mmCIF file of N, CA and C in Angstrom:
data_model
loop_
_atom_site.group_PDB
_atom_site.id
_atom_site.type_symbol
_atom_site.label_atom_id
_atom_site.label_comp_id
_atom_site.label_asym_id
_atom_site.label_seq_id
_atom_site.Cartn_x
_atom_site.Cartn_y
_atom_site.Cartn_z
ATOM 1 N N UNK S 1294 0.819 -1.216 -0.060
ATOM 2 C CA UNK S 1294 0.020 -0.129 -0.041
ATOM 3 C C UNK S 1294 0.917 1.192 -0.025
ATOM 4 N N UNK S 1295 0.608 2.147 -0.833
ATOM 5 C CA UNK S 1295 1.233 3.446 -0.855
ATOM 6 C C UNK S 1295 0.279 4.489 -0.906
ATOM 7 N N UNK S 1296 0.592 5.542 -0.179
ATOM 8 C CA UNK S 1296 -0.343 6.683 -0.309
ATOM 9 C C UNK S 1296 0.422 7.996 -0.602
ATOM 10 N N UNK S 1297 -0.104 8.784 -1.299
ATOM 11 C CA UNK S 1297 0.543 10.155 -1.564
ATOM 12 C C UNK S 1297 -0.376 11.164 -1.100
ATOM 13 N N UNK S 1298 -0.086 11.947 -0.017
ATOM 14 C CA UNK S 1298 -0.920 12.885 0.632
ATOM 15 C C UNK S 1298 -0.600 14.373 0.153
ATOM 16 N N UNK S 1299 -1.547 15.109 -0.109
ATOM 17 C CA UNK S 1299 -1.367 16.475 -0.430
ATOM 18 C C UNK S 1299 -2.386 17.416 0.269
ATOM 19 N N UNK S 1300 -1.932 18.431 0.868
ATOM 20 C CA UNK S 1300 -2.769 19.336 1.540
ATOM 21 C C UNK S 1300 -3.332 20.290 0.451
ATOM 22 N N UNK S 1301 -4.619 20.489 0.516
ATOM 23 C CA UNK S 1301 -5.314 21.221 -0.445
ATOM 24 C C UNK S 1301 -6.225 22.357 0.057
ATOM 25 N N UNK S 1302 -6.514 23.256 -0.773
ATOM 26 C CA UNK S 1302 -7.566 24.341 -0.419
ATOM 27 C C UNK S 1302 -8.988 23.849 -0.930
ATOM 28 N N UNK S 1303 -8.861 23.013 -2.044
ATOM 29 C CA UNK S 1303 -10.135 22.362 -2.608
ATOM 30 C C UNK S 1303 -9.586 21.317 -3.569
ATOM 31 N N UNK S 1304 -10.488 20.365 -3.719
ATOM 32 C CA UNK S 1304 -10.045 19.233 -4.648
ATOM 33 C C UNK S 1304 -11.393 18.646 -5.073
ATOM 34 N N UNK S 1305 -11.407 18.139 -6.367
ATOM 35 C CA UNK S 1305 -12.594 17.396 -6.958
ATOM 36 C C UNK S 1305 -12.180 16.412 -7.880
ATOM 37 N N UNK S 1306 -12.893 15.396 -8.013
ATOM 38 C CA UNK S 1306 -12.719 14.252 -8.955
ATOM 39 C C UNK S 1306 -13.847 14.511 -9.989
ATOM 40 N N UNK S 1307 -13.577 14.459 -11.215
ATOM 41 C CA UNK S 1307 -14.557 14.499 -12.309
ATOM 42 C C UNK S 1307 -14.360 13.393 -13.214
ATOM 43 N N UNK S 1308 -15.427 12.532 -13.306
ATOM 44 C CA UNK S 1308 -15.342 11.384 -14.247
ATOM 45 C C UNK S 1308 -16.497 11.440 -15.256
ATOM 46 N N UNK S 1309 -16.167 11.397 -16.596
ATOM 47 C CA UNK S 1309 -16.985 11.630 -17.666
ATOM 48 C C UNK S 1309 -17.905 12.876 -17.471
ATOM 49 N N UNK S 1310 -17.312 13.867 -17.043
ATOM 50 C CA UNK S 1310 -18.004 15.216 -16.908
ATOM 51 C C UNK S 1310 -18.894 15.304 -15.695
ATOM 52 N N UNK S 1311 -18.925 14.413 -14.792
ATOM 53 C CA UNK S 1311 -19.627 14.403 -13.552
ATOM 54 C C UNK S 1311 -18.743 14.470 -12.280
ATOM 55 N N UNK S 1312 -18.986 15.283 -11.414
ATOM 56 C CA UNK S 1312 -18.152 15.359 -10.072
ATOM 57 C C UNK S 1312 -18.604 14.163 -9.244
ATOM 58 N N UNK S 1313 -17.627 13.351 -9.008
ATOM 59 C CA UNK S 1313 -17.802 12.014 -8.109
ATOM 60 C C UNK S 1313 -17.402 12.328 -6.761
ATOM 61 N N UNK S 1314 -16.675 13.342 -6.421
ATOM 62 C CA UNK S 1314 -16.202 13.640 -5.047
ATOM 63 C C UNK S 1314 -15.510 14.963 -5.040
ATOM 64 N N UNK S 1315 -15.694 15.559 -3.822
ATOM 65 C CA UNK S 1315 -15.026 17.050 -3.843
ATOM 66 C C UNK S 1315 -14.969 17.358 -2.284
ATOM 67 N N UNK S 1316 -14.040 18.083 -1.949
ATOM 68 C CA UNK S 1316 -13.722 18.572 -0.693
ATOM 69 C C UNK S 1316 -13.274 20.076 -0.683
ATOM 70 N N UNK S 1317 -13.487 20.798 0.249
ATOM 71 C CA UNK S 1317 -12.974 22.200 0.387
ATOM 72 C C UNK S 1317 -11.590 21.903 1.094
ATOM 73 N N UNK S 1318 -11.015 22.627 1.954
ATOM 74 C CA UNK S 1318 -9.749 22.290 2.350
ATOM 75 C C UNK S 1318 -9.514 21.119 3.155
ATOM 76 N N UNK S 1319 -8.384 20.482 3.044
ATOM 77 C CA UNK S 1319 -8.218 19.147 3.677
ATOM 78 C C UNK S 1319 -7.083 18.415 3.025
ATOM 79 N N UNK S 1320 -7.106 17.075 2.967
ATOM 80 C CA UNK S 1320 -6.190 16.240 2.437
ATOM 81 C C UNK S 1320 -6.778 15.556 1.199
ATOM 82 N N UNK S 1321 -5.919 15.559 0.148
ATOM 83 C CA UNK S 1321 -6.170 14.689 -1.096
ATOM 84 C C UNK S 1321 -5.228 13.520 -0.980
ATOM 85 N N UNK S 1322 -5.896 12.259 -0.900
ATOM 86 C CA UNK S 1322 -5.034 11.093 -0.766
ATOM 87 C C UNK S 1322 -5.187 10.219 -2.085
ATOM 88 N N UNK S 1323 -3.955 10.152 -2.762
ATOM 89 C CA UNK S 1323 -3.837 9.132 -3.838
ATOM 90 C C UNK S 1323 -3.401 7.881 -3.203
ATOM 91 N N UNK S 1324 -4.224 6.776 -3.385
ATOM 92 C CA UNK S 1324 -3.978 5.561 -2.736
ATOM 93 C C UNK S 1324 -3.691 4.446 -3.693
ATOM 94 N N UNK S 1325 -2.617 3.655 -3.595
ATOM 95 C CA UNK S 1325 -2.266 2.561 -4.349
ATOM 96 C C UNK S 1325 -2.272 1.255 -3.564
ATOM 97 N N UNK S 1326 -3.009 0.330 -3.988
ATOM 98 C CA UNK S 1326 -3.403 -0.989 -3.172
ATOM 99 C C UNK S 1326 -2.460 -2.012 -3.784
ATOM 100 N N UNK S 1327 -1.701 -2.740 -3.040
ATOM 101 C CA UNK S 1327 -0.987 -3.882 -3.508
ATOM 102 C C UNK S 1327 -1.690 -5.213 -3.319
ATOM 103 N N UNK S 1328 -1.179 -6.237 -3.923
ATOM 104 C CA UNK S 1328 -1.839 -7.663 -3.976
ATOM 105 C C UNK S 1328 -1.749 -8.124 -2.502
ATOM 106 N N UNK S 1329 -0.692 -7.776 -1.669
ATOM 107 C CA UNK S 1329 -0.474 -8.259 -0.289
ATOM 108 C C UNK S 1329 -1.253 -7.516 0.747
ATOM 109 N N UNK S 1330 -1.866 -6.354 0.378
ATOM 110 C CA UNK S 1330 -2.432 -5.495 1.370
ATOM 111 C C UNK S 1330 -3.837 -6.293 1.987
ATOM 112 N N UNK S 1331 -3.992 -5.896 3.231
ATOM 113 C CA UNK S 1331 -5.182 -6.419 3.879
ATOM 114 C C UNK S 1331 -6.043 -5.279 4.476
ATOM 115 N N UNK S 1332 -7.232 -5.609 5.035
ATOM 116 C CA UNK S 1332 -8.021 -4.733 5.748
ATOM 117 C C UNK S 1332 -7.324 -4.090 6.814
ATOM 118 N N UNK S 1333 -6.498 -4.812 7.545
ATOM 119 C CA UNK S 1333 -5.772 -4.409 8.834
ATOM 120 C C UNK S 1333 -4.759 -3.318 8.323
ATOM 121 N N UNK S 1334 -3.989 -3.564 7.282
ATOM 122 C CA UNK S 1334 -3.110 -2.550 6.903
ATOM 123 C C UNK S 1334 -3.773 -1.253 6.543
ATOM 124 N N UNK S 1335 -4.873 -1.438 5.805
ATOM 125 C CA UNK S 1335 -5.658 -0.186 5.386
ATOM 126 C C UNK S 1335 -6.259 0.523 6.604
ATOM 127 N N UNK S 1336 -6.666 -0.215 7.635
ATOM 128 C CA UNK S 1336 -7.137 0.452 8.938
ATOM 129 C C UNK S 1336 -6.045 1.306 9.579
ATOM 130 N N UNK S 1337 -4.824 0.774 9.589
ATOM 131 C CA UNK S 1337 -3.615 1.371 10.162
ATOM 132 C C UNK S 1337 -3.309 2.731 9.411
ATOM 133 N N UNK S 1338 -3.321 2.580 7.937
ATOM 134 C CA UNK S 1338 -3.094 3.723 7.276
ATOM 135 C C UNK S 1338 -4.008 4.874 7.521
ATOM 136 N N UNK S 1339 -5.288 4.546 7.449
ATOM 137 C CA UNK S 1339 -6.421 5.537 7.723
ATOM 138 C C UNK S 1339 -6.201 6.181 9.160
ATOM 139 N N UNK S 1340 -5.907 5.382 10.155
ATOM 140 C CA UNK S 1340 -5.720 5.956 11.472
ATOM 141 C C UNK S 1340 -4.563 6.754 11.387
ATOM 142 N N UNK S 1341 -3.411 6.502 10.785
ATOM 143 C CA UNK S 1341 -2.238 7.391 10.637
ATOM 144 C C UNK S 1341 -2.601 8.787 9.952
ATOM 145 N N UNK S 1342 -3.290 8.521 8.764
ATOM 146 C CA UNK S 1342 -3.798 9.878 8.032
ATOM 147 C C UNK S 1342 -4.642 10.718 8.997
ATOM 148 N N UNK S 1343 -5.536 10.095 9.819
ATOM 149 C CA UNK S 1343 -6.394 10.954 10.538
ATOM 150 C C UNK S 1343 -5.621 11.602 11.592
ATOM 151 N N UNK S 1344 -4.611 10.989 12.135
ATOM 152 C CA UNK S 1344 -3.946 11.639 13.128
ATOM 153 C C UNK S 1344 -2.671 12.477 12.730
ATOM 154 N N UNK S 1345 -2.373 12.356 11.468
ATOM 155 C CA UNK S 1345 -1.072 12.951 10.912
ATOM 156 C C UNK S 1345 -1.290 14.582 11.105
ATOM 157 N N UNK S 1346 -0.362 15.266 11.686
ATOM 158 C CA UNK S 1346 -0.523 16.683 11.873
ATOM 159 C C UNK S 1346 0.067 17.289 10.639
ATOM 160 N N UNK S 1347 -0.879 17.793 9.842
ATOM 161 C CA UNK S 1347 -0.605 18.419 8.564
ATOM 162 C C UNK S 1347 -1.023 19.841 8.460
ATOM 163 N N UNK S 1348 -1.609 20.332 9.445
ATOM 164 C CA UNK S 1348 -2.163 21.729 9.354
ATOM 165 C C UNK S 1348 -1.588 22.611 10.545
ATOM 166 N N UNK S 1349 -1.487 23.862 10.118
ATOM 167 C CA UNK S 1349 -1.039 24.952 11.113
ATOM 168 C C UNK S 1349 -1.981 25.125 12.324
ATOM 169 N N UNK S 1350 -1.421 25.147 13.504
ATOM 170 C CA UNK S 1350 -2.160 25.417 14.619
ATOM 171 C C UNK S 1350 -2.077 26.965 14.917
ATOM 172 N N UNK S 1351 -2.493 27.337 16.140
ATOM 173 C CA UNK S 1351 -2.490 28.791 16.524
ATOM 174 C C UNK S 1351 -1.177 29.370 16.482
ATOM 175 N N UNK S 1352 -0.068 28.655 16.741
ATOM 176 C CA UNK S 1352 1.298 29.152 16.732
ATOM 177 C C UNK S 1352 1.905 28.994 15.298
ATOM 178 N N UNK S 1353 1.210 28.570 14.311
ATOM 179 C CA UNK S 1353 1.702 28.530 12.929
ATOM 180 C C UNK S 1353 2.608 27.373 12.678
ATOM 181 N N UNK S 1354 2.502 26.315 13.613
ATOM 182 C CA UNK S 1354 3.272 25.091 13.511
ATOM 183 C C UNK S 1354 2.374 24.027 13.096
ATOM 184 N N UNK S 1355 2.825 22.985 12.351
ATOM 185 C CA UNK S 1355 1.974 21.852 11.914
ATOM 186 C C UNK S 1355 1.574 21.031 13.118
ATOM 187 N N UNK S 1356 0.601 21.516 13.798
ATOM 188 C CA UNK S 1356 0.092 20.748 15.049
ATOM 189 C C UNK S 1356 -1.162 20.282 15.047
ATOM 190 N N UNK S 1357 -1.990 20.605 14.063
ATOM 191 C CA UNK S 1357 -3.372 19.925 13.876
ATOM 192 C C UNK S 1357 -3.547 18.963 12.744
ATOM 193 N N UNK S 1358 -4.408 18.008 13.214
ATOM 194 C CA UNK S 1358 -4.787 16.947 12.290
ATOM 195 C C UNK S 1358 -5.868 17.403 11.316
ATOM 196 N N UNK S 1359 -6.337 16.772 10.457
ATOM 197 C CA UNK S 1359 -7.510 17.255 9.566
ATOM 198 C C UNK S 1359 -8.767 17.481 10.206
ATOM 199 N N UNK S 1360 -8.991 16.705 11.294
ATOM 200 C CA UNK S 1360 -10.179 16.900 12.003
ATOM 201 C C UNK S 1360 -10.134 18.275 12.845
ATOM 202 N N UNK S 1361 -9.165 18.403 13.516
ATOM 203 C CA UNK S 1361 -8.867 19.633 14.229
ATOM 204 C C UNK S 1361 -8.925 21.046 13.376
ATOM 205 N N UNK S 1362 -8.430 20.833 12.125
ATOM 206 C CA UNK S 1362 -8.409 21.966 11.174
ATOM 207 C C UNK S 1362 -9.790 22.071 10.423
ATOM 208 N N UNK S 1363 -10.810 21.238 10.779
ATOM 209 C CA UNK S 1363 -12.070 21.188 10.116
ATOM 210 C C UNK S 1363 -12.003 20.964 8.554
ATOM 211 N N UNK S 1364 -11.080 20.084 8.174
ATOM 212 C CA UNK S 1364 -10.917 19.724 6.837
ATOM 213 C C UNK S 1364 -11.636 18.480 6.387
ATOM 214 N N UNK S 1365 -11.425 18.207 5.129
ATOM 215 C CA UNK S 1365 -12.074 16.907 4.683
ATOM 216 C C UNK S 1365 -10.928 16.101 3.970
ATOM 217 N N UNK S 1366 -11.360 14.879 3.654
ATOM 218 C CA UNK S 1366 -10.436 14.023 3.052
ATOM 219 C C UNK S 1366 -11.021 13.522 1.757
ATOM 220 N N UNK S 1367 -10.397 13.609 0.693
ATOM 221 C CA UNK S 1367 -10.725 13.006 -0.643
ATOM 222 C C UNK S 1367 -9.792 11.840 -1.028
ATOM 223 N N UNK S 1368 -10.256 10.651 -1.148
ATOM 224 C CA UNK S 1368 -9.432 9.544 -1.429
ATOM 225 C C UNK S 1368 -9.579 9.114 -2.922
ATOM 226 N N UNK S 1369 -8.464 8.919 -3.686
ATOM 227 C CA UNK S 1369 -8.470 8.740 -5.117
ATOM 228 C C UNK S 1369 -7.751 7.487 -5.222
ATOM 229 N N UNK S 1370 -8.344 6.540 -5.832
ATOM 230 C CA UNK S 1370 -7.634 5.221 -6.079
ATOM 231 C C UNK S 1370 -6.607 5.405 -7.201
ATOM 232 N N UNK S 1371 -5.356 4.963 -7.042
ATOM 233 C CA UNK S 1371 -4.266 5.333 -8.110
ATOM 234 C C UNK S 1371 -3.236 4.124 -8.077
ATOM 235 N N UNK S 1372 -3.569 3.177 -8.873
ATOM 236 C CA UNK S 1372 -2.797 2.057 -8.943
ATOM 237 C C UNK S 1372 -1.468 2.166 -9.520
ATOM 238 N N UNK S 1373 -1.152 3.287 -10.225
ATOM 239 C CA UNK S 1373 0.095 3.469 -10.714
ATOM 240 C C UNK S 1373 1.163 3.791 -9.656
ATOM 241 N N UNK S 1374 0.662 4.038 -8.367
ATOM 242 C CA UNK S 1374 1.735 4.271 -7.263
ATOM 243 C C UNK S 1374 2.305 2.975 -6.922
ATOM 244 N N UNK S 1375 1.789 1.948 -7.428
ATOM 245 C CA UNK S 1375 2.436 0.537 -7.086
ATOM 246 C C UNK S 1375 3.355 0.001 -8.164
ATOM 247 N N UNK S 1376 3.589 0.847 -9.178
ATOM 248 C CA UNK S 1376 4.377 0.583 -10.296
ATOM 249 C C UNK S 1376 5.857 0.198 -9.776
ATOM 250 N N UNK S 1377 6.401 -0.871 -10.286
ATOM 251 C CA UNK S 1377 7.862 -1.222 -10.053
ATOM 252 C C UNK S 1377 8.533 -0.664 -11.374
ATOM 253 N N UNK S 1378 9.571 0.216 -11.090
ATOM 254 C CA UNK S 1378 10.239 0.906 -12.131
ATOM 255 C C UNK S 1378 11.741 0.723 -12.056
ATOM 256 N N UNK S 1379 12.275 -0.242 -11.285
ATOM 257 C CA UNK S 1379 13.690 -0.540 -11.092
ATOM 258 C C UNK S 1379 14.390 -0.938 -12.377
ATOM 259 N N UNK S 1380 13.670 -1.917 -12.995
ATOM 260 C CA UNK S 1380 14.259 -2.492 -14.252
ATOM 261 C C UNK S 1380 13.576 -1.896 -15.553
ATOM 262 N N UNK S 1381 14.455 -1.984 -16.535
ATOM 263 C CA UNK S 1381 14.000 -1.506 -17.850
ATOM 264 C C UNK S 1381 13.307 -0.044 -17.972
ATOM 265 N N UNK S 1382 12.541 0.100 -18.933
ATOM 266 C CA UNK S 1382 11.943 1.473 -19.271
ATOM 267 C C UNK S 1382 10.438 1.448 -19.427
ATOM 268 N N UNK S 1383 9.902 0.280 -18.766
ATOM 269 C CA UNK S 1383 8.477 0.055 -18.795
ATOM 270 C C UNK S 1383 8.014 -0.240 -17.401
ATOM 271 N N UNK S 1384 7.054 0.489 -16.851
ATOM 272 C CA UNK S 1384 6.660 0.190 -15.399
ATOM 273 C C UNK S 1384 5.960 -1.182 -15.487
ATOM 274 N N UNK S 1385 6.124 -1.865 -14.366
ATOM 275 C CA UNK S 1385 5.409 -3.127 -14.103
ATOM 276 C C UNK S 1385 4.322 -2.963 -13.008
ATOM 277 N N UNK S 1386 3.055 -3.059 -13.324
ATOM 278 C CA UNK S 1386 1.970 -2.871 -12.450
ATOM 279 C C UNK S 1386 1.562 -4.204 -11.840
ATOM 280 N N UNK S 1387 2.383 -5.250 -11.947
ATOM 281 C CA UNK S 1387 2.052 -6.608 -11.332
ATOM 282 C C UNK S 1387 1.768 -6.449 -9.812
ATOM 283 N N UNK S 1388 2.531 -5.812 -9.100
ATOM 284 C CA UNK S 1388 2.285 -5.729 -7.713
ATOM 285 C C UNK S 1388 0.892 -5.111 -7.272
ATOM 286 N N UNK S 1389 0.287 -4.411 -8.192
ATOM 287 C CA UNK S 1389 -1.004 -3.652 -7.821
ATOM 288 C C UNK S 1389 -2.098 -4.716 -7.659
ATOM 289 N N UNK S 1390 -3.014 -4.359 -6.695
ATOM 290 C CA UNK S 1390 -4.186 -5.181 -6.432
ATOM 291 C C UNK S 1390 -5.087 -5.110 -7.657
ATOM 292 N N UNK S 1391 -5.718 -6.111 -8.140
ATOM 293 C CA UNK S 1391 -6.626 -6.227 -9.357
ATOM 294 C C UNK S 1391 -7.860 -5.052 -8.967
ATOM 295 N N UNK S 1392 -8.314 -4.306 -9.923
ATOM 296 C CA UNK S 1392 -9.409 -3.533 -9.724
ATOM 297 C C UNK S 1392 -10.574 -4.037 -9.041
ATOM 298 N N UNK S 1393 -10.935 -5.298 -9.283
ATOM 299 C CA UNK S 1393 -12.189 -6.017 -8.811
ATOM 300 C C UNK S 1393 -11.991 -6.088 -7.257
ATOM 301 N N UNK S 1394 -10.742 -6.159 -6.718
ATOM 302 C CA UNK S 1394 -10.527 -6.337 -5.315
ATOM 303 C C UNK S 1394 -10.383 -5.134 -4.596
ATOM 304 N N UNK S 1395 -9.653 -4.114 -5.297
ATOM 305 C CA UNK S 1395 -9.330 -2.807 -4.783
ATOM 306 C C UNK S 1395 -10.601 -2.007 -4.473
#
């Protein structure tokens, strides 16, 4: 499992011209699931994302989590994060979880 987190002022996902998800300020999470990932590893990642201090507190330090900052979370499935690129010039997506399971 690999996650790429980005703090955003707003984010939205549009599929075939229709908005399928959107948030105001918060965290945009691109998530790649691997064949070996389990529900338990997913729960641990979610817990970490929810507790991650990503936002400025009253002192201007990154001391608040997304809930304390009043933000949202937008999760986007991104199998390309699981690509193996160490060999050759073509990414190998073999480690990614099949879409029907993800």
